Short mmCIF file of C-alpha atoms and ligand atoms in Angstrom, two decimals:
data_model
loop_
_atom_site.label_atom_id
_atom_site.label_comp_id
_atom_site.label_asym_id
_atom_site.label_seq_id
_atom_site.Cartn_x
_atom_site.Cartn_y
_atom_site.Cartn_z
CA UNK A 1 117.69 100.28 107.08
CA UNK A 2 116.61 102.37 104.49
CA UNK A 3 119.48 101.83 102.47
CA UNK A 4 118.30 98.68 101.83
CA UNK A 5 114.60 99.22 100.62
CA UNK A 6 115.86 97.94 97.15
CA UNK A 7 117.06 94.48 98.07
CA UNK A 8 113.71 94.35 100.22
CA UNK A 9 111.21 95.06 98.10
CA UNK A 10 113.15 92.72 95.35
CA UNK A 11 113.85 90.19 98.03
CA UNK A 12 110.19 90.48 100.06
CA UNK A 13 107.30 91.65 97.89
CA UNK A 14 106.45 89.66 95.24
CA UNK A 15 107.16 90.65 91.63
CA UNK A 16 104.59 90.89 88.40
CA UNK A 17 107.80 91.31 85.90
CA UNK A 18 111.15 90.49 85.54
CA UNK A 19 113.20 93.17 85.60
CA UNK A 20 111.67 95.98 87.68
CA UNK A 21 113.30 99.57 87.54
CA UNK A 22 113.31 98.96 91.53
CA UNK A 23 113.47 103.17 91.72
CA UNK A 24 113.22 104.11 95.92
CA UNK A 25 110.46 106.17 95.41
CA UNK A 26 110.78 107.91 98.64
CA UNK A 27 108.67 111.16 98.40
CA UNK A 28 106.46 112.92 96.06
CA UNK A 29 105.29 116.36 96.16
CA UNK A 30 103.56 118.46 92.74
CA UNK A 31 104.87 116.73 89.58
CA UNK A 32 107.67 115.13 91.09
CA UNK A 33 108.38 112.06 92.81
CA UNK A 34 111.93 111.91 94.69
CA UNK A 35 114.14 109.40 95.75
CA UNK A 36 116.50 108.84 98.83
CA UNK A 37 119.05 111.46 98.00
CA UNK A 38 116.89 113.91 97.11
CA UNK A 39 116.99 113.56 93.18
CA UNK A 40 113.90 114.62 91.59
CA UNK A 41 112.21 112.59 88.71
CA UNK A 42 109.23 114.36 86.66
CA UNK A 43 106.37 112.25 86.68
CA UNK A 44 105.39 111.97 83.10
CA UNK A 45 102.50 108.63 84.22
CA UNK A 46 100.58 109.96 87.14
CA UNK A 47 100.72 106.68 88.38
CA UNK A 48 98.83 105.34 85.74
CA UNK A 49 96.49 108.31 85.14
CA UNK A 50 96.06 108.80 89.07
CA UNK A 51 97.45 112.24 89.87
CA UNK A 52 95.82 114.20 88.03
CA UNK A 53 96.03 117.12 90.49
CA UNK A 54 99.73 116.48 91.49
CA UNK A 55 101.40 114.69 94.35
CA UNK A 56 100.33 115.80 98.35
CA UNK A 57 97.91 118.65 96.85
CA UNK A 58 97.39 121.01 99.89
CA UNK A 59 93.58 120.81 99.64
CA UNK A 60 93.02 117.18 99.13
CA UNK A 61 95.80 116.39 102.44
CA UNK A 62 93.56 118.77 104.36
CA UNK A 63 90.23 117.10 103.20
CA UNK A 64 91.81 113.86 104.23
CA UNK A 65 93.31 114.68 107.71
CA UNK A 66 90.08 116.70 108.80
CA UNK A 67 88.32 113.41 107.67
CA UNK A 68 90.86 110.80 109.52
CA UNK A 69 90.23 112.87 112.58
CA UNK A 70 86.33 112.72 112.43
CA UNK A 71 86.34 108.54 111.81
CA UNK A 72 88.26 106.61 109.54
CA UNK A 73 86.32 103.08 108.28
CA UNK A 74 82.83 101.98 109.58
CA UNK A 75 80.46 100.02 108.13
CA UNK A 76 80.57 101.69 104.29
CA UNK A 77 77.44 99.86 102.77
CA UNK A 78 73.96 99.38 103.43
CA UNK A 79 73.40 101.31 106.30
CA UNK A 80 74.81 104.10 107.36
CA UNK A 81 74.52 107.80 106.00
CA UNK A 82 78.00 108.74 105.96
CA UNK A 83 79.29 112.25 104.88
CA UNK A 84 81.78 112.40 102.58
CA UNK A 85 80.17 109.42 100.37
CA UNK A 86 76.70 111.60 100.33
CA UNK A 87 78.56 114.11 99.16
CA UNK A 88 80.99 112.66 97.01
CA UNK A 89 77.74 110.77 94.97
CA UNK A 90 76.07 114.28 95.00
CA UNK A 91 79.19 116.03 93.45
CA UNK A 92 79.85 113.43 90.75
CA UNK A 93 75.92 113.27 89.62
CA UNK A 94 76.22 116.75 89.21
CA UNK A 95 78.65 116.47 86.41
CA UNK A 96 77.13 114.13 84.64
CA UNK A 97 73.79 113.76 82.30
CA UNK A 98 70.65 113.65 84.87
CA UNK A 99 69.56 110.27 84.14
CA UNK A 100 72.58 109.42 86.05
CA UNK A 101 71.04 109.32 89.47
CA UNK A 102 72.56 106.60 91.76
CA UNK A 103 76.43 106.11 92.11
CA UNK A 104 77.65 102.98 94.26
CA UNK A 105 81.40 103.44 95.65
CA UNK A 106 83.98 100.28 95.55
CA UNK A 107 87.70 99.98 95.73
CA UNK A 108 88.84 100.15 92.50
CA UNK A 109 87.91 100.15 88.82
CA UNK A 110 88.36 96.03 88.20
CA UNK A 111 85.52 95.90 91.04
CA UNK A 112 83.74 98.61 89.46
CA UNK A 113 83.95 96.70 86.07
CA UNK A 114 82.73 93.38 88.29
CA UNK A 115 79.91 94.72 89.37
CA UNK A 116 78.67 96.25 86.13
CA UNK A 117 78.73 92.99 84.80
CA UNK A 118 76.82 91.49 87.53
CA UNK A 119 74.27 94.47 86.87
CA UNK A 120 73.83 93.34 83.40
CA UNK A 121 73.28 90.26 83.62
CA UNK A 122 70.79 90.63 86.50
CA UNK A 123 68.91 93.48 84.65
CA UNK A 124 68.65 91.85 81.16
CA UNK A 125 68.33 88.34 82.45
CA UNK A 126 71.21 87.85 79.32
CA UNK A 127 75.51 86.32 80.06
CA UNK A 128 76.62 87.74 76.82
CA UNK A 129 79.75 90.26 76.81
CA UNK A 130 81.21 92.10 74.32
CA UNK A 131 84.11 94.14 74.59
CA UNK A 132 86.74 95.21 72.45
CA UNK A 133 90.11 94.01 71.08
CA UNK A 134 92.96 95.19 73.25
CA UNK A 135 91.18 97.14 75.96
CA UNK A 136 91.80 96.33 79.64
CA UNK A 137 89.00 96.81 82.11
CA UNK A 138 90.60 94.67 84.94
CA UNK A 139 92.83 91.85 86.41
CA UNK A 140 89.53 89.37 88.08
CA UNK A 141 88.16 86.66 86.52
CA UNK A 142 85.13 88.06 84.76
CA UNK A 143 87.13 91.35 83.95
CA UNK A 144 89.75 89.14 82.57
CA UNK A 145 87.17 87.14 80.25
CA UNK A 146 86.16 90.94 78.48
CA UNK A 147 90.23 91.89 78.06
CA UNK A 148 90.91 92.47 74.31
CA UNK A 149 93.56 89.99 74.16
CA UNK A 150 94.33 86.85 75.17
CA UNK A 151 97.77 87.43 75.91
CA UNK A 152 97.27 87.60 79.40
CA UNK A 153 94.98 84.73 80.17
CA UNK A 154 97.17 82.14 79.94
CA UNK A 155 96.91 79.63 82.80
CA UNK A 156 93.70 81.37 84.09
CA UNK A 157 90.78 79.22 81.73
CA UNK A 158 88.27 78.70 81.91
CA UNK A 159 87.18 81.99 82.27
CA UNK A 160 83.78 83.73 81.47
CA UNK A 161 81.39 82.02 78.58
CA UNK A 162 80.08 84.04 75.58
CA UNK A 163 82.18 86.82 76.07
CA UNK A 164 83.48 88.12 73.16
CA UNK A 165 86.09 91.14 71.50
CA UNK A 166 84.96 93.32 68.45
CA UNK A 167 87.47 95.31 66.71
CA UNK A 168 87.42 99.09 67.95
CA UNK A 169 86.13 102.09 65.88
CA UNK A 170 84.39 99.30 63.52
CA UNK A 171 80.62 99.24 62.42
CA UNK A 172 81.08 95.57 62.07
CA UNK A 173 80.01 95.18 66.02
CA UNK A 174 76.45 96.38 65.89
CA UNK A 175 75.65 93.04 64.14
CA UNK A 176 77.34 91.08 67.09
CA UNK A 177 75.48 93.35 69.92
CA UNK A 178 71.85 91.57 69.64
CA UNK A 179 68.72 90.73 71.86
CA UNK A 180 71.54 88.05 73.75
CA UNK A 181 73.80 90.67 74.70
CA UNK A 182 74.04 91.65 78.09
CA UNK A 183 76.70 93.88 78.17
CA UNK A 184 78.90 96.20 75.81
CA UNK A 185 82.31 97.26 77.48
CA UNK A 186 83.89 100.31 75.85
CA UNK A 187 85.96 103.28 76.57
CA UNK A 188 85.97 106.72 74.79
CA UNK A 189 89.97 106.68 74.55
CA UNK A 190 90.64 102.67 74.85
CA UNK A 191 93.53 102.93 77.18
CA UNK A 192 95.12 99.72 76.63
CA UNK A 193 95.82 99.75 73.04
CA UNK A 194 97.49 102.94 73.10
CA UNK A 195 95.32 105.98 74.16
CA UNK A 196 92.93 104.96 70.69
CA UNK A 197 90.29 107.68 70.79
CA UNK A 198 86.44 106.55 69.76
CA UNK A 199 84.93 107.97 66.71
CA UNK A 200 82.29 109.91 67.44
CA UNK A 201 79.83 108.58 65.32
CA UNK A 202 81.13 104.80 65.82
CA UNK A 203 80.07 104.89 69.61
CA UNK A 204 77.04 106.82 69.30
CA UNK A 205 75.88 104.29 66.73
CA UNK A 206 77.01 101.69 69.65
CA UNK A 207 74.71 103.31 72.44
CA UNK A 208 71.87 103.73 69.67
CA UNK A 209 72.08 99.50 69.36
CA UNK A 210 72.68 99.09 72.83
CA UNK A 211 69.13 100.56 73.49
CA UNK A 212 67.64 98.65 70.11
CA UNK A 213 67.89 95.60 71.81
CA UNK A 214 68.06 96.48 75.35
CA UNK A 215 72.17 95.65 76.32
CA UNK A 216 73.41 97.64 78.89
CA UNK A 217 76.54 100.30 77.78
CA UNK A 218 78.76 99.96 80.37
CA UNK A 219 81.40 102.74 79.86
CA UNK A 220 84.81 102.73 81.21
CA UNK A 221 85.61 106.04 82.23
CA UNK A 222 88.56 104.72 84.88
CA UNK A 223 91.47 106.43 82.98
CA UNK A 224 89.58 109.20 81.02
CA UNK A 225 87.58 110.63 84.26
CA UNK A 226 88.27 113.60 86.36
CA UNK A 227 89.62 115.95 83.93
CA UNK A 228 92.11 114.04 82.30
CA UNK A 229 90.67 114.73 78.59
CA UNK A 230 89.68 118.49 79.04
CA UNK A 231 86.23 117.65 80.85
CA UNK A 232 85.14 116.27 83.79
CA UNK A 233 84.34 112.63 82.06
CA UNK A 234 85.21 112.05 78.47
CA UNK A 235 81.90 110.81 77.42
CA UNK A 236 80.57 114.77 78.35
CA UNK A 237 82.40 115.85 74.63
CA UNK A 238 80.95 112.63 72.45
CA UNK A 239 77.39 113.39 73.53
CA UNK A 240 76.01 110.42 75.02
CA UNK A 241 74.93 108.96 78.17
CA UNK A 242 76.19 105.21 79.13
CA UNK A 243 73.96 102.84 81.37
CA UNK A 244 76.58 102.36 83.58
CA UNK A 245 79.93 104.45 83.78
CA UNK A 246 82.86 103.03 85.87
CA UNK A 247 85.20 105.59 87.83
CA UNK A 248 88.56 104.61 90.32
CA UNK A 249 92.08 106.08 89.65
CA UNK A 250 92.07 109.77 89.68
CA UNK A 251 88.83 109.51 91.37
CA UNK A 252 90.36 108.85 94.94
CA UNK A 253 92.72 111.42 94.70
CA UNK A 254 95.88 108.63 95.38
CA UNK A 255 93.85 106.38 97.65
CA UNK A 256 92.03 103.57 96.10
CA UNK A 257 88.57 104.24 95.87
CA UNK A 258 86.04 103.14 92.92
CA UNK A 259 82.47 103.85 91.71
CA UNK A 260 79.65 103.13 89.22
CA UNK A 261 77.03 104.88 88.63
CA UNK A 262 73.38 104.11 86.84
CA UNK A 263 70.14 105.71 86.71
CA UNK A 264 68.20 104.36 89.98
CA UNK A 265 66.03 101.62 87.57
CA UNK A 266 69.40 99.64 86.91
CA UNK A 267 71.00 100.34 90.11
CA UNK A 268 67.94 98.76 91.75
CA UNK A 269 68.83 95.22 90.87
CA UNK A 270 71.75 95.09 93.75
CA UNK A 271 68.95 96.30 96.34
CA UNK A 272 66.55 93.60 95.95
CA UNK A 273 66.04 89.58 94.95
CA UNK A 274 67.93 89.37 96.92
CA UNK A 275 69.22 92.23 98.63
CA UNK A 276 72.85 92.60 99.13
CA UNK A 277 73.65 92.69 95.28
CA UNK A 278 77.00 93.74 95.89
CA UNK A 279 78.98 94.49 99.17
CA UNK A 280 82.43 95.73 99.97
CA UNK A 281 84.13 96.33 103.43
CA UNK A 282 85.94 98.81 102.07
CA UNK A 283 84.64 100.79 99.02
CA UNK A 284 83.41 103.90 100.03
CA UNK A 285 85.59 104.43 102.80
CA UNK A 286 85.18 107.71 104.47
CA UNK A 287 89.07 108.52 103.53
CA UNK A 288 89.05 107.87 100.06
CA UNK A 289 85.76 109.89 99.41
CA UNK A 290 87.14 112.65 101.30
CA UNK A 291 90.22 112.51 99.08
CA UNK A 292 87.81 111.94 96.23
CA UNK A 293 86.02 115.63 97.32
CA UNK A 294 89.39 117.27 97.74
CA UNK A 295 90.04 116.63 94.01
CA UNK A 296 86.68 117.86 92.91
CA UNK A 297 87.40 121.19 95.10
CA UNK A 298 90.87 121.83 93.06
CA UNK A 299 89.47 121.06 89.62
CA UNK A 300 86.78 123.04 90.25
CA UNK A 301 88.71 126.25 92.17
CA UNK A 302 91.50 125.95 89.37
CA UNK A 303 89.72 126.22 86.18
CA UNK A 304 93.00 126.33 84.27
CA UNK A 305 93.75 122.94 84.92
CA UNK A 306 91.44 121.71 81.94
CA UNK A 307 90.79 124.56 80.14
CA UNK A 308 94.72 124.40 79.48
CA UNK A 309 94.65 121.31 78.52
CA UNK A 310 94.01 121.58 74.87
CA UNK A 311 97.25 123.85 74.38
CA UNK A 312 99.33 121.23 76.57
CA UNK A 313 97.85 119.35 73.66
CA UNK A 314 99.04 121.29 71.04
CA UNK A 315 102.36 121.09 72.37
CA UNK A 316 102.90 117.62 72.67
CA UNK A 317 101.66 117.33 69.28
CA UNK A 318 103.78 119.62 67.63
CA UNK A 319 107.13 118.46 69.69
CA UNK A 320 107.06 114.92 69.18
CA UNK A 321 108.49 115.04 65.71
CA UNK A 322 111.30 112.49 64.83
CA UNK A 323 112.51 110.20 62.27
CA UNK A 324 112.39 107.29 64.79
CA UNK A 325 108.79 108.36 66.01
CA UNK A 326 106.27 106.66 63.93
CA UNK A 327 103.27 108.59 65.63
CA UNK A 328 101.59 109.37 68.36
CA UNK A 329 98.02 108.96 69.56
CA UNK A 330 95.54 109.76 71.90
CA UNK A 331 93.55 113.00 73.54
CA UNK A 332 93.98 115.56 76.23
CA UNK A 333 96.62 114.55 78.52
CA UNK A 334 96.39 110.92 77.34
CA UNK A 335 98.89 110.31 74.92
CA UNK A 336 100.46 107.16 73.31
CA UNK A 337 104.72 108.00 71.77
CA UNK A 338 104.69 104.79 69.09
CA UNK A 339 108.43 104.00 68.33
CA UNK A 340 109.92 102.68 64.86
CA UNK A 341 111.14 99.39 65.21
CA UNK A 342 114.52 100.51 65.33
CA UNK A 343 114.49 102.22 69.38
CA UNK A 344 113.45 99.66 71.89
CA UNK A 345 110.65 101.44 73.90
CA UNK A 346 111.95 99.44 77.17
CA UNK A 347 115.27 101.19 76.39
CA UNK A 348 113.83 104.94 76.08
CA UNK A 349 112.13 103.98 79.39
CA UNK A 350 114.93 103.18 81.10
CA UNK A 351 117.01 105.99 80.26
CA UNK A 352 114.31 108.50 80.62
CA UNK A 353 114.83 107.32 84.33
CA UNK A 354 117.98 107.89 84.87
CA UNK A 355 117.62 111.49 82.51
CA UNK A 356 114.79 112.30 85.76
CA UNK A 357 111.53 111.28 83.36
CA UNK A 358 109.32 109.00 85.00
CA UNK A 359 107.23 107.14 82.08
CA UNK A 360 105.67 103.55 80.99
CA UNK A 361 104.75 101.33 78.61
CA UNK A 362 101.68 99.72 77.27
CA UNK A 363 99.92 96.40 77.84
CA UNK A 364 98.65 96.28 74.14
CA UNK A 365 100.70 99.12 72.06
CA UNK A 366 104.36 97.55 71.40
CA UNK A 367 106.90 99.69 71.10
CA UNK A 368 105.21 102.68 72.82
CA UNK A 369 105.55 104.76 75.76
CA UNK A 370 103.29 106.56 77.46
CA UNK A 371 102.91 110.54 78.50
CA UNK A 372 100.32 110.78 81.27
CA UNK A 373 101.47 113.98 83.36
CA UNK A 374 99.42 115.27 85.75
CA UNK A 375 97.37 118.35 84.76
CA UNK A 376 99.15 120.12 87.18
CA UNK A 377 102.27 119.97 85.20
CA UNK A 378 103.66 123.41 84.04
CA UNK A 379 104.65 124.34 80.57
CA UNK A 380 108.66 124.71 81.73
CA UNK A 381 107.91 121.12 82.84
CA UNK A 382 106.02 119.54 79.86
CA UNK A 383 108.96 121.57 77.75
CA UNK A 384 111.65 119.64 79.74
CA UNK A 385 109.80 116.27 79.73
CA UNK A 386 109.16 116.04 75.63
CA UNK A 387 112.32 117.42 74.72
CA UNK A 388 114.25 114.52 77.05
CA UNK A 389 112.09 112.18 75.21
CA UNK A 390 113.68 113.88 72.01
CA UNK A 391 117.10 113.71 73.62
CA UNK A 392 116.98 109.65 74.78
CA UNK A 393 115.35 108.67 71.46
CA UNK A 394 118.16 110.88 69.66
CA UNK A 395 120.96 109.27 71.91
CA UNK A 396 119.12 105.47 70.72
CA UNK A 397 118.91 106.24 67.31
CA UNK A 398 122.83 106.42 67.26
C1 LIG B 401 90.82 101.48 81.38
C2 LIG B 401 90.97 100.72 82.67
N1 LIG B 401 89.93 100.04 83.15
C3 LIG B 401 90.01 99.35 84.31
C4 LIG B 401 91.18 99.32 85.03
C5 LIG B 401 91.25 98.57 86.33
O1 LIG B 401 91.28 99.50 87.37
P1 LIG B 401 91.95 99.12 88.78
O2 LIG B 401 93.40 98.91 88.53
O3 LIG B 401 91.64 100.29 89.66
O4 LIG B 401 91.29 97.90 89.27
C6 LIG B 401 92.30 100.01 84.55
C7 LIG B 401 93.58 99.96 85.28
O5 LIG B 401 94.63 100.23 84.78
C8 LIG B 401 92.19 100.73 83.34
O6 LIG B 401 93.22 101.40 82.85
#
């Protein structure tokens, strides 16, 4: 039986592209994920900036069998005081700027990104969006309307009215955010495009205009959270506090939890006229949040974990030099490879696979690949990863 998983899941679950790598993927334990026979493939992606604390993490298994023993799902919302989401909300606010004072837990950062939407249009009585050319906050209808390009949208109009994409890192959008504006979408590294960080001054500017004419900042911290830049949120190192931030992926610790979180004036809109602003069977479960806790316990008991994060830096910076490399972007342990036209990214992907590198490509950076490791990942590890990079784009370049 299992030697068939492949023909299964290409037979049985239904496929998003054409030509999936189809790897078994039938453990994972640290920075490795393994397949049937053993073979061990370095996992250069995190799952898409997920693991940030490795695969099956001794603490955050405990935290989620001692939780699964006490109760699994009840009634998440509205009603109940339950543990591990009193907690978890207590534990994030404590990283963050004070004003943040109220976190609401969902299943994932689309939903997080839906609802933050909702809340601005609610709290500014206003149905204008802007967000930002090639960002992605989000598969769903209204997080589909902010994406940063419309490459994806075919088939799905009409989608959200007066939404509209500024370029990133340019002035120019503080004239489009006015007194109609409901909403500004943004990210401190925009993910999509390529791990792009935010200048410094270009988003404070943003959050100063934001509060001139009373938009909400809704900041996407779904990637950048939970260590993945060298602090706990990436907005903590640019100096300035959002409206609304967004949190999922490395937040649930590998099981699919999401959040925003607002001071308590913003976040009262959902309790009130009329109540029930937004509900969810599922986010908050008791699981997730304890998984969510057990990652907060290792990042905080293993201080190395971000404070080595800016030599990890320095090495990936200082390897990935090569004719056929054009550049590479990003922050922390967010980075972007950008390829000459000459190596076919897809290619390098492939045969990082086979060489036992696990990494990706972009939605909105062509001809890129992308180096997400967890922060777990050693420096024998991060050697062997860059330098197969080196060796597939050599072997291409031939
Ligand atoms: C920056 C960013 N925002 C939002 C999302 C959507 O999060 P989710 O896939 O948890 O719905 C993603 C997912 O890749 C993302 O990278």
């Amino acid at each position: 039986m299992e030697k068939d998983i492949k023909s299964l899941f290409l037979s049985n679950v239904a496929q998003v592209v054409g030509n999936p790598s189809a790897l078994v993927v039938y453990r994972a334990e640290g920075n490795y994920l393994y397949d049937q026979e053993g073979t061990p493939y370095l996992d250069f992606i995190s799952g898409i900036s997920v693991a940030n604390t490795g695969h099956g993490h001794p603490t955050i298994i405990s935290s989620v069998i001692n939780q699964v023993k006490r109760h699994m799902h009840v009634m998440v919302y509205g009603e109940f005081a339950i543990e591990p989401q009193a907690k978890l909300a207590t534990k994030t606010l404590e990283k963050l700027h004070p004003c943040m004072n109220r976190v609401y837990f969902v299943n994932s950062g689309t939903e997080a990104i839906e609802a933050s939407m909702k809340i601005s249009k609610k709290y500014t009585g206003r149905s204008q969006f802007i967000s930002f050319k090639n960002s992605y906050h989000g598969s769903t209808q209204g997080s589909l309307s902010i994406q940063g390009s419309n490459k994806y949208k075919g088939g799905y109009y009409p989608l959200l009215p007066d939404t509209h994409q500024a370029n990133f890192n340019d002035l120019a959008v503080l004239e489009q955010i006015t007194t109609k504006t409901a909403g500004v979408v943004i990210e401190c590294i925009q993910a999509g495009s390529g791990y792009i960080p935010a200048n410094q001054e270009w988003i404070k500017a943003v959050r100063a205009r934001c509060t001139e004419v009373g938009a909400l900042m809704i900041l996407d911290e779904i990637q950048t959270g939970m260590g993945r830049t060298g602090n706990w949120f990436a907005h903590l190192d640019y100096g300035f506090c959002p409206d609304i931030m967004c949190l999922a992926k490395a937040y649930g610790g590998g099981l699919p939890l999401g959040a925003f979180v607002a001071p308590e004036h913003i976040m009262k809109v959902i309790q009130a006229d009329p109540i029930l602003g937004h509900i969810t069977t599922f986010g908050g479960n008791p699981v997730s949040c304890a998984a969510s806790l057990g990652v907060f316990e290792v990042l905080e008991e293993d201080v190395t974990l971000m404070e080595s994060i800016p030599y990890k830096e320095q090495i990936i910076q200082s390897k990935l030099i090569h004719p056929n490399i054009e550049k590479i972007s990003g922050k922390g342990l967010m980075y972007c490879l950008w390829l000459k036209p000459a190596i076919d990214g897809f290619k390098v992907i492939a045969k990082l696979e086979k060489q036992g590198v696990i990494s990706n490509s972009f939605l909105f950076a062509e001809n890129a690949i992308r180096i997400t490791p967890p922060l777990t990942i050693t420096m024998d590890q991060l050697n062997f990863g860059l330098n197969t990079i080196l060796e597939v784009i050599d072997d291409l370049s031939e």
